[in-house]
Amino acid sequence: MSVNGAGTGACAVCLRRTWLIARLAGAIELAWAARRPLPALLALTDEELIAALGGERRERLRAEWEDFSAAAARQRCDDRAVTAICRCDRRYPPALRELPDPPAVLHVFGDPGRFVALVEQDCVAVVGARRGTPYGLEQARGLGRGLSAAGLTVVSGMALGIDSAAHLGALDSAGTTVAVLAGGAERAYPASKRQLHARIAAAGAVVSELPPGAAVRRWTFPARNRIIAALGRLTVVVEAGERSGSLITATLSLDLGRDVAAMPGLVTSPASAGANGLIVDGARLVRGAADVLELLYGAEAGQLTATAPTPAALPGDLSALLERVGGGCDTVAALTADGTGLDSVLAGLAQLELRRLVWRAEGGRYVCRAR
Amino acid sequence: MAAVLSRVATFAIDGIDPRPVWVEVDVRPGLPTFRVVGMAGKAVRESRDRVRAAILNSGFEFPARRITANLAPASLPKVGPGFDAGLAVGLLAASGQCPAEGLERWAVFGELSLGGELRPCRGVLSAAEGARRSGLRGLIVPRERAREAALVEGIEVAAVASLRDVAEVLEGGTVPELPPAEKALPDSPDTEIDLADVRGHVLPLRALEIAAAGGHNLLMEGPPGSGKTMLARRLPSLLPSLSLDEALEVTRIHSAAGVQRHPGLARTRPFRAPHHTISASGLVGGGQVPMPGEASLAHHGVLFLDELSEFSRPSLEALRQPLEDGHATIVRGQRALLFPTRFMLVAATNPCPCGYAGSERPCSCSDAELARHRRRLSGPLLDRLDLLMTVSRPSAEQLRAPAHSSSAVVRERVLAARERQARRLRDSAASCNGQLDARLVRSHVRADEAAQRALGRAYDAGALSARGHDRVLRVACTIADLDGRDGVGVDDVMQSLALRLRVADSWEVAA
């Protein structure tokens, strides 16, 4: 029955498993809401799942399960340009096998060959709050940029905020990035990230455990997080509140014996409370891509691949302005408070912005580009 | 007794234009009735009762005969109470209580009270223009609005208080004098608000000055209470005073809409701040009988849209044509009416629905709310704004800073810059940089090589749309004008960029 290695050929057993999970998504939601742990649920066999969650429809479900047509499932994947790679496939990422409940099938939107190559490289998961501050967003983007430039793959969840910023950063440089979605891989979730979804699919890969057309459920987010944690050799948390879902990813990562790192924020910033807490609990502190590389490959790698832009080439007044912005004078009002002319500050800021050394954030604040 | 017919000249205000209307009154023996025909609106039909009472209370006789009044041309819809006086006079003439000869020289315009007094009504200035165009000797108008009619040269204005006075003028008696001109009272408290009261707000003040100097539209984004409205209200104090032609146009529109603050010429630039629940026709003009909208009432002045994201999409869409063309076209039946709408648009918005994104207070909006807010603000209208800037709450330190230059000082600079523009643009249709279209930007804005290179770099980086490219250049041109230079240099372009780019644009797009 198995058709390993051939195009979209995931085996029938795995396809059926995935179909069942999607079919029972509502029931899993209820069970999960009733505090049944997700790994335990997802580790059940097909028969056990039907028995445990099928409820009154158990018999009908069983009949459907027995009549399951793998050809139709493959057709559904082909129709949406999604490639199914199952556990029995040798292309299946070995890192996922370390999970207690590895997904039966990974649905890949984008070139499957490229996806396989991307997960063969070292992957780093970058996760964080959906509501990132300008600082956090820029740091996540810088991280994505630096890691991708160094030949690593940036794995994240394409959520709003930090996740998307990390993907964007990777797209800024080599484009080596994998987005793991909580719904079907062929459809952007959140929908506002449609463009980002298309760019990631074109340069990297978008994957999901669930078959095409599957809608997101509340439990599919933590389920998605386990895949992100498992794919990454290291998970970096950039900005997470005290009860952020990113902390779940960090815990999952620790459970798998992987390293966890966090980027520090202001101790007064609620947006960084979770990330700072991780550092207190022993997570590695990283200040940027160079620190991550050092963590993974030793001190020399960090120095070799430092990706800081070269403000040395800036005229003196611009680099002085840049330093002031980095030092906390981040608004026009603050920069002109010492009597510096408004015209020269405005012109200088625009120069820096055009050189991509600063960004403008909400509230008219300027944010230095991450080193 | 045979039928007697009289004809009185008066005017219907169609949009803001006068249309000559003849009130014909026919009085003949028969059952006593009083009918008004000729596309008369509700207020006109009701005028029968006012006319009857006014005639009786003025000591005239109301003929107990069959009275038919016709408002010609019958094809033009007529609304409003401005026909009262014409109807009453026609009736008096038709019943022989007042000489008909005078009616060939005078037009009559005004509303009647039951007691026979002439009450002020809207559109007097337009009616006076109509009287001049029709070649009449003069116009009889309510005393309170006589100063307004007298703005039109070449006609005589009879300022009357009552129906009796009208009859006297028509009999060839003395023409009542105009009421004395009022003392030059300030039009509004707006003239008392001054930039000198402002503390902090370095960037917004600079943007306001540039906007005033070049006639640029601008958007302010900032949390509630940061001073957006306060700043916008100070914009008129920076603008050059109205020229006579402009003042006449403004007065005509305001008179037709019935919103002027005092009789006589408008002296200050209008500042209109409609609420965000306004409909599209309220904003650009319309209605069954078209009336000028807020965009026209802000003609030659400032249209301030607070909470821009809360305005309905149709309203904002409707604003596009007036912004581009300088007028709004309203089509009703077979007629197209043109309302002039050359205003400066000042829009203000919160950075997010709760208002606190990017400020000291945490933002409490959901992602969906944020996305919706952003979506509402993106789009064609935003692309038509030249200056986009953030207003933040000034710090305590800034509140103690020395005062900004007064409005008068800034206005001097604005005037100098405007003169420079007028000189440069004298052979074109535009009068300030804000009115330059793509073609005029190419032909009238000289940017040196470094400036062009810088602009090209910003454009290539995807930070600007094609339209945004021209807008940056226009603003850069005004910055140079303020500095007393005709050519645009690289620093002008840079400043202009700093006053335009926005997070969402630069951060998301740039790769």
XYZ file of C-alpha atoms in Angstrom, chain B residues 49-298:
250
model
C -50.916 81.344 5.124
C -48.012 83.623 5.943
C -48.818 85.876 3.009
C -52.481 86.142 3.986
C -51.679 87.033 7.596
C -48.872 89.408 6.641
C -51.078 91.313 4.192
C -53.920 91.658 6.669
C -51.632 92.586 9.551
C -49.905 95.241 7.440
C -53.228 96.996 6.989
C -53.819 95.884 3.433
C -56.841 94.060 2.201
C -56.748 90.406 1.235
C -58.967 90.129 -1.845
C -61.818 87.657 -1.406
C -61.490 86.373 -4.940
C -60.057 83.526 -6.903
C -56.281 83.987 -6.646
C -53.795 81.927 -8.642
C -50.098 82.476 -8.175
C -47.632 80.853 -10.540
C -43.906 80.538 -10.010
C -42.326 80.496 -13.463
C -40.433 78.733 -14.937
C -42.566 75.811 -13.864
C -39.800 73.308 -14.583
C -37.564 74.528 -11.746
C -38.278 73.108 -8.304
C -38.671 75.870 -5.752
C -38.112 75.517 -2.066
C -37.682 77.762 0.898
C -39.529 80.754 2.210
C -37.721 83.312 0.048
C -40.774 83.668 -2.236
C -43.056 85.058 0.490
C -42.305 88.676 -0.231
C -42.638 88.191 -3.971
C -46.023 86.492 -3.573
C -47.339 89.184 -1.240
C -46.193 91.996 -3.481
C -47.634 90.295 -6.536
C -50.941 89.950 -4.755
C -50.938 93.574 -3.682
C -50.126 94.681 -7.230
C -52.771 92.430 -8.746
C -55.375 93.791 -6.351
C -54.373 97.374 -7.060
C -52.991 98.099 -3.618
C -49.545 98.893 -4.885
C -48.321 100.255 -8.235
C -47.201 97.683 -10.778
C -44.689 99.991 -12.488
C -42.080 99.631 -9.765
C -42.081 95.885 -10.274
C -40.306 96.234 -13.576
C -37.294 97.771 -11.867
C -37.154 95.940 -8.545
C -36.813 92.330 -7.582
C -38.157 91.250 -4.203
C -36.601 88.590 -1.973
C -37.444 87.658 1.577
C -39.515 85.674 4.027
C -42.556 87.180 5.757
C -43.590 86.971 9.338
C -47.293 86.832 10.171
C -47.042 90.416 11.349
C -45.814 91.600 7.964
C -42.128 92.033 8.798
C -39.508 90.837 6.344
C -37.354 88.203 7.937
C -33.800 87.360 6.877
C -33.452 84.270 4.744
C -30.644 82.380 3.111
C -29.169 83.096 -0.315
C -29.474 86.899 -0.326
C -26.047 87.399 -1.906
C -26.875 85.000 -4.720
C -30.207 86.755 -5.247
C -28.427 90.106 -5.505
C -26.098 88.659 -8.145
C -29.160 87.406 -9.966
C -30.678 90.872 -9.880
C -27.553 92.339 -11.420
C -27.457 89.687 -14.126
C -31.121 90.293 -14.976
C -30.379 93.974 -15.455
C -32.779 95.153 -12.774
C -32.330 98.450 -10.974
C -32.240 96.887 -7.583
C -33.317 94.343 -5.030
C -35.620 94.716 -2.069
C -34.313 92.581 0.784
C -34.817 92.183 4.520
C -32.888 94.799 6.428
C -30.782 92.309 8.361
C -29.360 90.899 5.144
C -29.012 94.152 3.205
C -25.271 94.464 3.822
C -24.831 91.097 2.204
C -26.779 92.110 -0.922
C -24.843 95.374 -1.075
C -21.641 93.408 -1.702
C -22.804 93.124 -5.304
C -21.915 96.232 -7.209
C -24.123 97.789 -9.858
C -27.494 97.373 -8.205
C -29.388 99.379 -5.683
C -30.353 97.633 -2.464
C -33.479 98.610 -0.585
C -33.204 97.499 3.029
C -36.760 97.100 4.217
C -38.207 96.023 7.507
C -41.807 95.270 6.543
C -44.268 94.687 3.754
C -45.406 98.313 4.145
C -41.830 99.487 3.406
C -41.785 97.322 0.283
C -44.962 98.958 -0.977
C -43.465 102.354 -0.295
C -40.321 101.608 -2.263
C -42.407 100.377 -5.168
C -44.532 103.511 -5.077
C -41.373 105.437 -5.759
C -40.836 106.635 -2.243
C -37.432 107.002 -0.687
C -35.232 103.947 -0.739
C -34.376 103.077 2.872
C -30.711 103.412 3.715
C -28.514 100.430 4.404
C -28.113 99.652 8.063
C -24.775 100.874 9.417
C -21.936 98.434 8.921
C -21.196 96.525 12.039
C -18.050 97.112 13.915
C -15.344 94.806 12.658
C -16.059 92.128 15.178
C -14.009 89.022 14.895
C -15.896 86.429 12.927
C -15.318 83.739 15.414
C -13.292 82.939 18.439
C -10.904 81.232 16.037
C -9.036 84.456 15.473
C -8.151 84.553 19.118
C -6.464 81.204 19.147
C -2.821 81.466 18.358
C 0.192 79.242 17.875
C 1.856 81.051 20.751
C -0.344 79.056 23.160
C 1.166 75.790 22.002
C 3.918 74.057 23.954
C 5.877 71.104 22.637
C 4.585 69.599 19.380
C 7.746 70.518 17.484
C 7.035 68.231 14.568
C 3.307 68.963 14.154
C 3.922 72.700 14.221
C 6.493 72.410 11.480
C 4.068 70.294 9.464
C 1.295 72.848 9.997
C 3.538 75.629 8.755
C 4.466 73.652 5.651
C 0.839 72.728 5.065
C -0.229 76.362 5.330
C 2.591 77.553 3.083
C 1.876 75.095 0.295
C -1.820 74.391 0.739
C -1.074 70.739 1.474
C -3.523 68.247 2.938
C -2.406 66.638 6.129
C -3.121 63.771 8.482
C -2.368 63.770 12.175
C -2.197 60.516 14.058
C -2.071 60.441 17.801
C -3.742 59.270 20.999
C -6.835 61.034 22.366
C -6.052 64.277 24.123
C -2.694 64.713 22.451
C -3.786 67.969 20.830
C -4.768 67.077 17.282
C -7.910 69.210 17.260
C -6.164 72.042 19.079
C -3.496 72.087 16.374
C -5.941 71.860 13.489
C -7.956 74.796 14.824
C -4.844 76.930 14.607
C -4.294 76.279 10.935
C -6.610 79.074 9.690
C -4.598 81.586 11.727
C -1.563 80.735 9.602
C -3.278 81.162 6.266
C -3.263 84.390 4.257
C -6.430 86.418 4.717
C -9.182 86.021 2.153
C -8.910 88.056 -1.037
C -12.049 89.975 -2.038
C -12.982 87.409 -4.681
C -12.446 84.557 -2.295
C -14.450 86.315 0.393
C -17.348 86.822 -2.022
C -17.317 83.159 -2.986
C -17.252 82.079 0.638
C -20.071 84.470 1.545
C -22.180 83.275 -1.359
C -21.859 79.633 -0.361
C -22.449 80.303 3.305
C -25.384 82.559 2.518
C -26.964 79.959 0.237
C -26.555 77.346 2.949
C -27.771 79.748 5.596
C -24.799 79.277 7.894
C -23.075 82.658 7.858
C -22.316 84.144 11.229
C -23.148 87.761 10.394
C -24.447 89.726 7.406
C -21.803 91.058 5.116
C -18.563 89.736 3.797
C -16.843 86.731 5.333
C -13.558 87.888 6.788
C -11.897 84.749 8.035
C -11.217 81.473 6.342
C -13.875 78.918 7.165
C -13.020 76.058 9.469
C -15.489 73.208 9.201
C -15.339 70.160 11.418
C -18.213 67.812 10.546
C -18.909 64.885 12.850
C -17.863 61.486 11.584
C -21.453 60.273 11.266
C -22.018 62.671 8.356
C -23.432 61.191 5.159
C -21.768 61.436 1.785
C -24.235 64.078 0.620
C -23.769 66.023 3.836
C -20.077 66.070 3.148
C -19.929 66.973 -0.528
C -23.390 68.397 -1.092
C -26.631 66.921 -2.281
C -30.155 66.307 -1.135
C -33.351 66.310 -3.124
C -32.870 70.013 -3.597
C -29.090 70.196 -3.731
C -27.445 72.108 -0.937
C -23.733 72.701 -0.509
C -22.026 70.169 1.753
C -19.323 70.648 4.343
C -16.652 70.402 1.642
C -18.126 73.489 -0.033
C -18.671 75.294 3.234
C -14.950 74.806 3.800
